[in-house]
């Protein structure tokens, strides 16, 4: 799968883990990257020593984490000179993993996570509008103009990338770190609604509003637009959770 992301999206996937020594965290972080489309089908992952360095964990922890992904059918390991661990293209497996995560979270937990994600993103957008230079705003506008929201996969990849591009413009290391952490933890769930054409159009429109507010140095408008964006994304997520609790499928259409 061809993906177009800024460096921030990959940084989110490979940022150091808070609790070293847990193979499940390595597996979860890489799974998030695959589901978001940051790690594309057929892509070779960094070597085991490089993953250990980036995540800040022991080599054996990385190997155990990759073993979890192999068992889940998300990566395959090839031997030889051109070998390594490669992402497997199987959207059905990805959807089943998302479904399992939704089953494991209560409705109130999902709602709280969305509220917190929205609060952090709103603060980031506000800071970006206060601090970004004209050149920064132009680069953000150009990045968004080139982003593809035509398919669910490309929209998830580019929406996640946009969050991180705005975070960088906030010029706050603390906010950037928190956005990276939240996106790795919650991003694949929050962006579920982008399977829908209308949701993709709405998200793209909100992104453009944020860009205009940043360029015009209107922090209150940037904050409001970011909050509206996350609230809109949370509606289909909570609807999907409700469907699963009723015994339905993740992809079941929402009733009018």
PDB file of C-alpha atoms in Angstrom:
ATOM      1  CA  UNK A   1       0.000   0.000   0.000  1.00  0.00           C
ATOM      2  CA  UNK A   2       1.356   3.396  -0.984  1.00  0.00           C
ATOM      3  CA  UNK A   3       1.276   5.897   1.853  1.00  0.00           C
ATOM      4  CA  UNK A   4       2.147   9.544   2.151  1.00  0.00           C
ATOM      5  CA  UNK A   5       3.018  10.719   5.617  1.00  0.00           C
ATOM      6  CA  UNK A   6       5.260  13.323   7.125  1.00  0.00           C
ATOM      7  CA  UNK A   7       8.103  12.302   9.447  1.00  0.00           C
ATOM      8  CA  UNK A   8       5.911  12.947  12.488  1.00  0.00           C
ATOM      9  CA  UNK A   9       3.643   9.978  11.765  1.00  0.00           C
ATOM     10  CA  UNK A  10       6.555   7.545  11.720  1.00  0.00           C
ATOM     11  CA  UNK A  11       7.970   9.174  14.829  1.00  0.00           C
ATOM     12  CA  UNK A  12       4.697   8.352  16.583  1.00  0.00           C
ATOM     13  CA  UNK A  13       5.047   4.679  15.738  1.00  0.00           C
ATOM     14  CA  UNK A  14       8.698   4.355  16.740  1.00  0.00           C
ATOM     15  CA  UNK A  15       8.768   6.689  19.779  1.00  0.00           C
ATOM     16  CA  UNK A  16      10.260   5.157  22.927  1.00  0.00           C
ATOM     17  CA  UNK A  17       7.897   3.153  25.084  1.00  0.00           C
ATOM     18  CA  UNK A  18       7.007   4.404  28.547  1.00  0.00           C
ATOM     19  CA  UNK A  19       7.217   0.954  30.153  1.00  0.00           C
ATOM     20  CA  UNK A  20      10.220  -0.912  28.809  1.00  0.00           C
ATOM     21  CA  UNK A  21      10.350  -4.684  29.013  1.00  0.00           C
ATOM     22  CA  UNK A  22       6.863  -5.435  27.694  1.00  0.00           C
ATOM     23  CA  UNK A  23       6.697  -7.258  24.387  1.00  0.00           C
ATOM     24  CA  UNK A  24       2.955  -6.552  24.187  1.00  0.00           C
ATOM     25  CA  UNK A  25       3.687  -2.809  23.971  1.00  0.00           C
ATOM     26  CA  UNK A  26       6.089  -3.358  21.079  1.00  0.00           C
ATOM     27  CA  UNK A  27       3.467  -5.454  19.292  1.00  0.00           C
ATOM     28  CA  UNK A  28       0.700  -2.926  19.986  1.00  0.00           C
ATOM     29  CA  UNK A  29       2.733   0.050  18.751  1.00  0.00           C
ATOM     30  CA  UNK A  30       3.603  -1.705  15.493  1.00  0.00           C
ATOM     31  CA  UNK A  31       0.004  -2.903  15.114  1.00  0.00           C
ATOM     32  CA  UNK A  32      -1.197   0.693  15.443  1.00  0.00           C
ATOM     33  CA  UNK A  33       1.241   1.743  12.733  1.00  0.00           C
ATOM     34  CA  UNK A  34      -0.016  -0.995  10.407  1.00  0.00           C
ATOM     35  CA  UNK A  35      -3.704  -0.263  11.036  1.00  0.00           C
ATOM     36  CA  UNK A  36      -3.157   3.483  10.523  1.00  0.00           C
ATOM     37  CA  UNK A  37      -1.344   2.836   7.259  1.00  0.00           C
ATOM     38  CA  UNK A  38       1.894   4.425   8.472  1.00  0.00           C
ATOM     39  CA  UNK A  39       3.537   1.032   7.922  1.00  0.00           C
ATOM     40  CA  UNK A  40       2.412  -0.087   4.475  1.00  0.00           C
ATOM     41  CA  UNK A  41       1.752  -3.567   3.145  1.00  0.00           C
ATOM     42  CA  UNK A  42       4.985  -5.226   2.068  1.00  0.00           C
ATOM     43  CA  UNK A  43       7.160  -2.736   3.964  1.00  0.00           C
ATOM     44  CA  UNK A  44      10.256  -4.098   5.661  1.00  0.00           C
ATOM     45  CA  UNK A  45      10.408  -3.060   9.305  1.00  0.00           C
ATOM     46  CA  UNK A  46      13.639  -1.738  10.819  1.00  0.00           C
ATOM     47  CA  UNK A  47      16.028  -4.457  11.982  1.00  0.00           C
ATOM     48  CA  UNK A  48      15.567  -5.976  15.423  1.00  0.00           C
ATOM     49  CA  UNK A  49      18.557  -4.067  16.894  1.00  0.00           C
ATOM     50  CA  UNK A  50      17.232  -0.817  15.403  1.00  0.00           C
ATOM     51  CA  UNK A  51      13.736  -1.421  16.808  1.00  0.00           C
ATOM     52  CA  UNK A  52      15.255  -2.151  20.225  1.00  0.00           C
ATOM     53  CA  UNK A  53      17.195   1.129  20.073  1.00  0.00           C
ATOM     54  CA  UNK A  54      14.180   3.191  18.975  1.00  0.00           C
ATOM     55  CA  UNK A  55      11.756   1.707  21.483  1.00  0.00           C
ATOM     56  CA  UNK A  56      14.324   1.694  24.279  1.00  0.00           C
ATOM     57  CA  UNK A  57      13.849  -1.984  25.072  1.00  0.00           C
ATOM     58  CA  UNK A  58      15.952  -5.141  25.114  1.00  0.00           C
ATOM     59  CA  UNK A  59      16.516  -7.096  21.911  1.00  0.00           C
ATOM     60  CA  UNK A  60      14.671 -10.119  23.335  1.00  0.00           C
ATOM     61  CA  UNK A  61      11.629  -7.898  23.992  1.00  0.00           C
ATOM     62  CA  UNK A  62      11.538  -6.846  20.326  1.00  0.00           C
ATOM     63  CA  UNK A  63      11.800 -10.479  19.217  1.00  0.00           C
ATOM     64  CA  UNK A  64       8.912 -11.446  21.479  1.00  0.00           C
ATOM     65  CA  UNK A  65       6.844  -8.522  20.182  1.00  0.00           C
ATOM     66  CA  UNK A  66       7.482  -9.516  16.562  1.00  0.00           C
ATOM     67  CA  UNK A  67       6.500 -13.064  17.484  1.00  0.00           C
ATOM     68  CA  UNK A  68       3.121 -11.775  18.655  1.00  0.00           C
ATOM     69  CA  UNK A  69       2.655  -9.992  15.304  1.00  0.00           C
ATOM     70  CA  UNK A  70       3.605 -13.124  13.374  1.00  0.00           C
ATOM     71  CA  UNK A  71       1.031 -15.155  15.294  1.00  0.00           C
ATOM     72  CA  UNK A  72      -1.581 -12.480  14.503  1.00  0.00           C
ATOM     73  CA  UNK A  73      -0.711 -12.666  10.804  1.00  0.00           C
ATOM     74  CA  UNK A  74       0.423  -9.033  10.613  1.00  0.00           C
ATOM     75  CA  UNK A  75       4.072  -9.599   9.753  1.00  0.00           C
ATOM     76  CA  UNK A  76       6.136 -12.347   8.201  1.00  0.00           C
ATOM     77  CA  UNK A  77       9.830 -12.976   8.694  1.00  0.00           C
ATOM     78  CA  UNK A  78      12.024 -13.891   5.734  1.00  0.00           C
ATOM     79  CA  UNK A  79      15.531 -15.265   6.000  1.00  0.00           C
ATOM     80  CA  UNK A  80      18.534 -14.542   3.840  1.00  0.00           C
ATOM     81  CA  UNK A  81      20.347 -11.500   2.538  1.00  0.00           C
ATOM     82  CA  UNK A  82      17.134  -9.667   1.618  1.00  0.00           C
ATOM     83  CA  UNK A  83      15.311 -10.949   4.681  1.00  0.00           C
ATOM     84  CA  UNK A  84      13.716  -9.254   7.649  1.00  0.00           C
ATOM     85  CA  UNK A  85      10.230  -8.687   9.041  1.00  0.00           C
ATOM     86  CA  UNK A  86       7.659  -7.498   6.493  1.00  0.00           C
ATOM     87  CA  UNK A  87       4.131  -6.132   6.916  1.00  0.00           C
ATOM     88  CA  UNK A  88       1.455  -8.518   5.599  1.00  0.00           C
ATOM     89  CA  UNK A  89      -1.433  -7.049   3.597  1.00  0.00           C
ATOM     90  CA  UNK A  90      -4.643  -8.426   5.111  1.00  0.00           C
ATOM     91  CA  UNK A  91      -7.290  -5.857   5.984  1.00  0.00           C
ATOM     92  CA  UNK A  92      -9.564  -8.535   7.465  1.00  0.00           C
ATOM     93  CA  UNK A  93      -6.964  -9.297  10.149  1.00  0.00           C
ATOM     94  CA  UNK A  94      -6.612  -5.593  10.914  1.00  0.00           C
ATOM     95  CA  UNK A  95     -10.364  -5.177  11.309  1.00  0.00           C
ATOM     96  CA  UNK A  96     -10.572  -8.164  13.619  1.00  0.00           C
ATOM     97  CA  UNK A  97      -7.876  -6.622  15.826  1.00  0.00           C
ATOM     98  CA  UNK A  98      -9.793  -3.329  15.991  1.00  0.00           C
ATOM     99  CA  UNK A  99     -12.970  -5.225  16.851  1.00  0.00           C
ATOM    100  CA  UNK A 100     -11.156  -7.021  19.683  1.00  0.00           C
ATOM    101  CA  UNK A 101      -9.887  -3.716  21.059  1.00  0.00           C
ATOM    102  CA  UNK A 102     -13.376  -2.207  20.958  1.00  0.00           C
ATOM    103  CA  UNK A 103     -14.792  -5.201  22.844  1.00  0.00           C
ATOM    104  CA  UNK A 104     -12.165  -4.709  25.525  1.00  0.00           C
ATOM    105  CA  UNK A 105     -13.081  -1.066  26.221  1.00  0.00           C
ATOM    106  CA  UNK A 106     -16.237   0.222  27.882  1.00  0.00           C
ATOM    107  CA  UNK A 107     -18.318   2.880  26.139  1.00  0.00           C
ATOM    108  CA  UNK A 108     -17.430   5.397  28.840  1.00  0.00           C
ATOM    109  CA  UNK A 109     -13.701   4.679  28.395  1.00  0.00           C
ATOM    110  CA  UNK A 110     -13.933   5.363  24.668  1.00  0.00           C
ATOM    111  CA  UNK A 111     -15.876   8.550  25.295  1.00  0.00           C
ATOM    112  CA  UNK A 112     -13.327   9.734  27.863  1.00  0.00           C
ATOM    113  CA  UNK A 113     -10.433   8.951  25.525  1.00  0.00           C
ATOM    114  CA  UNK A 114     -12.080  10.967  22.743  1.00  0.00           C
ATOM    115  CA  UNK A 115     -12.622  13.932  25.069  1.00  0.00           C
ATOM    116  CA  UNK A 116      -9.000  13.855  26.198  1.00  0.00           C
ATOM    117  CA  UNK A 117      -7.694  13.472  22.641  1.00  0.00           C
ATOM    118  CA  UNK A 118      -9.829  16.454  21.625  1.00  0.00           C
ATOM    119  CA  UNK A 119      -8.566  18.570  24.516  1.00  0.00           C
ATOM    120  CA  UNK A 120      -4.915  17.916  23.646  1.00  0.00           C
ATOM    121  CA  UNK A 121      -5.452  18.524  19.933  1.00  0.00           C
ATOM    122  CA  UNK A 122      -7.356  21.739  20.671  1.00  0.00           C
ATOM    123  CA  UNK A 123      -4.447  22.984  22.781  1.00  0.00           C
ATOM    124  CA  UNK A 124      -2.016  22.042  20.028  1.00  0.00           C
ATOM    125  CA  UNK A 125      -4.028  23.874  17.366  1.00  0.00           C
ATOM    126  CA  UNK A 126      -4.332  26.946  19.593  1.00  0.00           C
ATOM    127  CA  UNK A 127      -0.577  27.029  20.211  1.00  0.00           C
ATOM    128  CA  UNK A 128       0.154  26.498  16.520  1.00  0.00           C
ATOM    129  CA  UNK A 129      -2.035  29.501  15.636  1.00  0.00           C
ATOM    130  CA  UNK A 130      -0.147  31.592  18.177  1.00  0.00           C
ATOM    131  CA  UNK A 131       3.383  30.495  17.263  1.00  0.00           C
ATOM    132  CA  UNK A 132       3.555  29.332  13.631  1.00  0.00           C
ATOM    133  CA  UNK A 133       5.341  31.587  11.178  1.00  0.00           C
ATOM    134  CA  UNK A 134       3.930  32.471   7.767  1.00  0.00           C
ATOM    135  CA  UNK A 135       6.305  29.935   6.224  1.00  0.00           C
ATOM    136  CA  UNK A 136       5.152  27.244   8.656  1.00  0.00           C
ATOM    137  CA  UNK A 137       1.517  27.902   7.753  1.00  0.00           C
ATOM    138  CA  UNK A 138       2.295  27.774   4.032  1.00  0.00           C
ATOM    139  CA  UNK A 139       4.055  24.437   4.404  1.00  0.00           C
ATOM    140  CA  UNK A 140       1.136  23.026   6.418  1.00  0.00           C
ATOM    141  CA  UNK A 141      -1.338  24.225   3.770  1.00  0.00           C
ATOM    142  CA  UNK A 142       0.763  22.667   1.000  1.00  0.00           C
ATOM    143  CA  UNK A 143       1.027  19.389   2.938  1.00  0.00           C
ATOM    144  CA  UNK A 144      -2.743  19.210   3.362  1.00  0.00           C
ATOM    145  CA  UNK A 145      -3.440  20.195  -0.240  1.00  0.00           C
ATOM    146  CA  UNK A 146      -1.365  17.230  -1.403  1.00  0.00           C
ATOM    147  CA  UNK A 147      -2.962  14.777   1.075  1.00  0.00           C
ATOM    148  CA  UNK A 148      -5.265  12.116  -0.344  1.00  0.00           C
ATOM    149  CA  UNK A 149      -8.581  11.609   1.472  1.00  0.00           C
ATOM    150  CA  UNK A 150     -10.160   9.622  -1.368  1.00  0.00           C
ATOM    151  CA  UNK A 151     -10.011   6.202   0.296  1.00  0.00           C
ATOM    152  CA  UNK A 152     -10.396   5.028   3.875  1.00  0.00           C
ATOM    153  CA  UNK A 153      -6.780   3.843   4.101  1.00  0.00           C
ATOM    154  CA  UNK A 154      -5.265   7.013   2.661  1.00  0.00           C
ATOM    155  CA  UNK A 155      -7.560   9.205   4.771  1.00  0.00           C
ATOM    156  CA  UNK A 156      -6.540   7.429   7.996  1.00  0.00           C
ATOM    157  CA  UNK A 157      -2.873   7.777   7.098  1.00  0.00           C
ATOM    158  CA  UNK A 158      -3.113  11.441   6.155  1.00  0.00           C
ATOM    159  CA  UNK A 159      -5.405  12.439   9.010  1.00  0.00           C
ATOM    160  CA  UNK A 160      -2.965  10.958  11.481  1.00  0.00           C
ATOM    161  CA  UNK A 161      -0.129  12.710   9.704  1.00  0.00           C
ATOM    162  CA  UNK A 162      -2.001  16.024   9.847  1.00  0.00           C
ATOM    163  CA  UNK A 163      -2.459  15.752  13.614  1.00  0.00           C
ATOM    164  CA  UNK A 164       1.293  15.372  14.013  1.00  0.00           C
ATOM    165  CA  UNK A 165       2.180  18.118  11.544  1.00  0.00           C
ATOM    166  CA  UNK A 166       0.045  20.573  13.543  1.00  0.00           C
ATOM    167  CA  UNK A 167       1.613  19.312  16.783  1.00  0.00           C
ATOM    168  CA  UNK A 168       5.068  20.198  15.509  1.00  0.00           C
ATOM    169  CA  UNK A 169       3.879  23.756  14.752  1.00  0.00           C
ATOM    170  CA  UNK A 170       2.766  24.168  18.373  1.00  0.00           C
ATOM    171  CA  UNK A 171       6.501  24.378  19.210  1.00  0.00           C
ATOM    172  CA  UNK A 172       5.744  22.603  22.499  1.00  0.00           C
ATOM    173  CA  UNK A 173       7.831  19.485  23.123  1.00  0.00           C
ATOM    174  CA  UNK A 174       5.421  18.392  25.851  1.00  0.00           C
ATOM    175  CA  UNK A 175       2.357  18.669  23.596  1.00  0.00           C
ATOM    176  CA  UNK A 176       4.139  16.873  20.756  1.00  0.00           C
ATOM    177  CA  UNK A 177       5.086  13.976  23.059  1.00  0.00           C
ATOM    178  CA  UNK A 178       1.549  13.695  24.387  1.00  0.00           C
ATOM    179  CA  UNK A 179       0.044  13.770  20.892  1.00  0.00           C
ATOM    180  CA  UNK A 180       2.435  11.036  19.803  1.00  0.00           C
ATOM    181  CA  UNK A 181       1.473   8.914  22.814  1.00  0.00           C
ATOM    182  CA  UNK A 182      -2.267   9.416  22.321  1.00  0.00           C
ATOM    183  CA  UNK A 183      -2.104   8.778  18.617  1.00  0.00           C
ATOM    184  CA  UNK A 184      -0.296   5.494  19.083  1.00  0.00           C
ATOM    185  CA  UNK A 185      -2.800   4.430  21.741  1.00  0.00           C
ATOM    186  CA  UNK A 186      -6.097   5.754  20.383  1.00  0.00           C
ATOM    187  CA  UNK A 187      -5.555   6.810  16.772  1.00  0.00           C
ATOM    188  CA  UNK A 188      -6.579   3.549  15.046  1.00  0.00           C
ATOM    189  CA  UNK A 189      -9.903   3.598  16.922  1.00  0.00           C
ATOM    190  CA  UNK A 190     -10.665   7.291  16.496  1.00  0.00           C
ATOM    191  CA  UNK A 191     -10.107   7.154  12.734  1.00  0.00           C
ATOM    192  CA  UNK A 192     -12.454   4.207  12.164  1.00  0.00           C
ATOM    193  CA  UNK A 193     -15.201   6.534  10.895  1.00  0.00           C
ATOM    194  CA  UNK A 194     -13.093   7.549   7.903  1.00  0.00           C
ATOM    195  CA  UNK A 195     -14.390   4.457   6.108  1.00  0.00           C
ATOM    196  CA  UNK A 196     -17.400   6.664   5.287  1.00  0.00           C
ATOM    197  CA  UNK A 197     -17.225   9.122   2.362  1.00  0.00           C
ATOM    198  CA  UNK A 198     -19.107  11.810   4.264  1.00  0.00           C
ATOM    199  CA  UNK A 199     -16.896  11.495   7.331  1.00  0.00           C
ATOM    200  CA  UNK A 200     -13.788  11.837   5.167  1.00  0.00           C
ATOM    201  CA  UNK A 201     -15.172  14.992   3.580  1.00  0.00           C
ATOM    202  CA  UNK A 202     -16.065  16.433   6.996  1.00  0.00           C
ATOM    203  CA  UNK A 203     -12.632  15.673   8.445  1.00  0.00           C
ATOM    204  CA  UNK A 204     -10.893  17.236   5.462  1.00  0.00           C
ATOM    205  CA  UNK A 205     -13.052  20.355   5.789  1.00  0.00           C
ATOM    206  CA  UNK A 206     -12.188  20.695   9.477  1.00  0.00           C
ATOM    207  CA  UNK A 207      -8.497  20.262   8.633  1.00  0.00           C
ATOM    208  CA  UNK A 208      -8.720  23.131   6.163  1.00  0.00           C
ATOM    209  CA  UNK A 209     -10.399  25.307   8.811  1.00  0.00           C
ATOM    210  CA  UNK A 210      -7.542  24.585  11.203  1.00  0.00           C
ATOM    211  CA  UNK A 211      -4.989  25.504   8.536  1.00  0.00           C
ATOM    212  CA  UNK A 212      -6.762  28.790   7.808  1.00  0.00           C
ATOM    213  CA  UNK A 213      -6.934  29.638  11.521  1.00  0.00           C
ATOM    214  CA  UNK A 214      -3.231  28.859  11.972  1.00  0.00           C
ATOM    215  CA  UNK A 215      -2.301  30.993   8.959  1.00  0.00           C
ATOM    216  CA  UNK A 216      -4.432  33.900  10.211  1.00  0.00           C
ATOM    217  CA  UNK A 217      -3.178  33.586  13.827  1.00  0.00           C
ATOM    218  CA  UNK A 218      -6.687  32.981  15.187  1.00  0.00           C
ATOM    219  CA  UNK A 219      -6.059  30.643  18.160  1.00  0.00           C
ATOM    220  CA  UNK A 220      -9.671  30.515  19.391  1.00  0.00           C
ATOM    221  CA  UNK A 221     -10.878  29.454  15.949  1.00  0.00           C
ATOM    222  CA  UNK A 222      -8.119  26.860  15.658  1.00  0.00           C
ATOM    223  CA  UNK A 223      -9.058  25.424  19.064  1.00  0.00           C
ATOM    224  CA  UNK A 224     -12.751  25.273  18.183  1.00  0.00           C
ATOM    225  CA  UNK A 225     -12.109  23.637  14.809  1.00  0.00           C
ATOM    226  CA  UNK A 226      -9.870  20.979  16.364  1.00  0.00           C
ATOM    227  CA  UNK A 227     -12.486  20.186  18.995  1.00  0.00           C
ATOM    228  CA  UNK A 228     -15.201  19.928  16.343  1.00  0.00           C
ATOM    229  CA  UNK A 229     -13.000  17.602  14.285  1.00  0.00           C
ATOM    230  CA  UNK A 230     -12.457  15.132  17.126  1.00  0.00           C
ATOM    231  CA  UNK A 231     -16.114  15.243  18.208  1.00  0.00           C
ATOM    232  CA  UNK A 232     -17.124  14.401  14.643  1.00  0.00           C
ATOM    233  CA  UNK A 233     -14.680  11.492  14.505  1.00  0.00           C
ATOM    234  CA  UNK A 234     -15.871  10.126  17.850  1.00  0.00           C
ATOM    235  CA  UNK A 235     -19.518   9.736  16.724  1.00  0.00           C
ATOM    236  CA  UNK A 236     -18.941   6.762  14.350  1.00  0.00           C
ATOM    237  CA  UNK A 237     -16.486   5.233  16.830  1.00  0.00           C
ATOM    238  CA  UNK A 238     -19.071   5.163  19.611  1.00  0.00           C
ATOM    239  CA  UNK A 239     -21.689   3.907  17.139  1.00  0.00           C
ATOM    240  CA  UNK A 240     -19.351   1.055  16.159  1.00  0.00           C
ATOM    241  CA  UNK A 241     -18.882   0.156  19.809  1.00  0.00           C
ATOM    242  CA  UNK A 242     -22.667   0.076  20.284  1.00  0.00           C
ATOM    243  CA  UNK A 243     -23.082  -2.205  17.248  1.00  0.00           C
ATOM    244  CA  UNK A 244     -20.472  -4.639  18.540  1.00  0.00           C
ATOM    245  CA  UNK A 245     -22.116  -4.743  21.967  1.00  0.00           C
ATOM    246  CA  UNK A 246     -25.402  -5.658  20.244  1.00  0.00           C
ATOM    247  CA  UNK A 247     -23.630  -8.524  18.496  1.00  0.00           C
ATOM    248  CA  UNK A 248     -23.254  -6.753  15.149  1.00  0.00           C
ATOM    249  CA  UNK A 249     -20.190  -6.378  12.949  1.00  0.00           C
ATOM    250  CA  UNK A 250     -17.730  -3.520  12.848  1.00  0.00           C
ATOM    251  CA  UNK A 251     -18.585  -2.771   9.216  1.00  0.00           C
ATOM    252  CA  UNK A 252     -22.357  -2.945   9.661  1.00  0.00           C
ATOM    253  CA  UNK A 253     -23.937   0.237   8.248  1.00  0.00           C
ATOM    254  CA  UNK A 254     -25.329   2.761  10.729  1.00  0.00           C
ATOM    255  CA  UNK A 255     -29.130   2.895  10.776  1.00  0.00           C
ATOM    256  CA  UNK A 256     -30.692   6.202   9.782  1.00  0.00           C
TER     257      UNK A 256
END
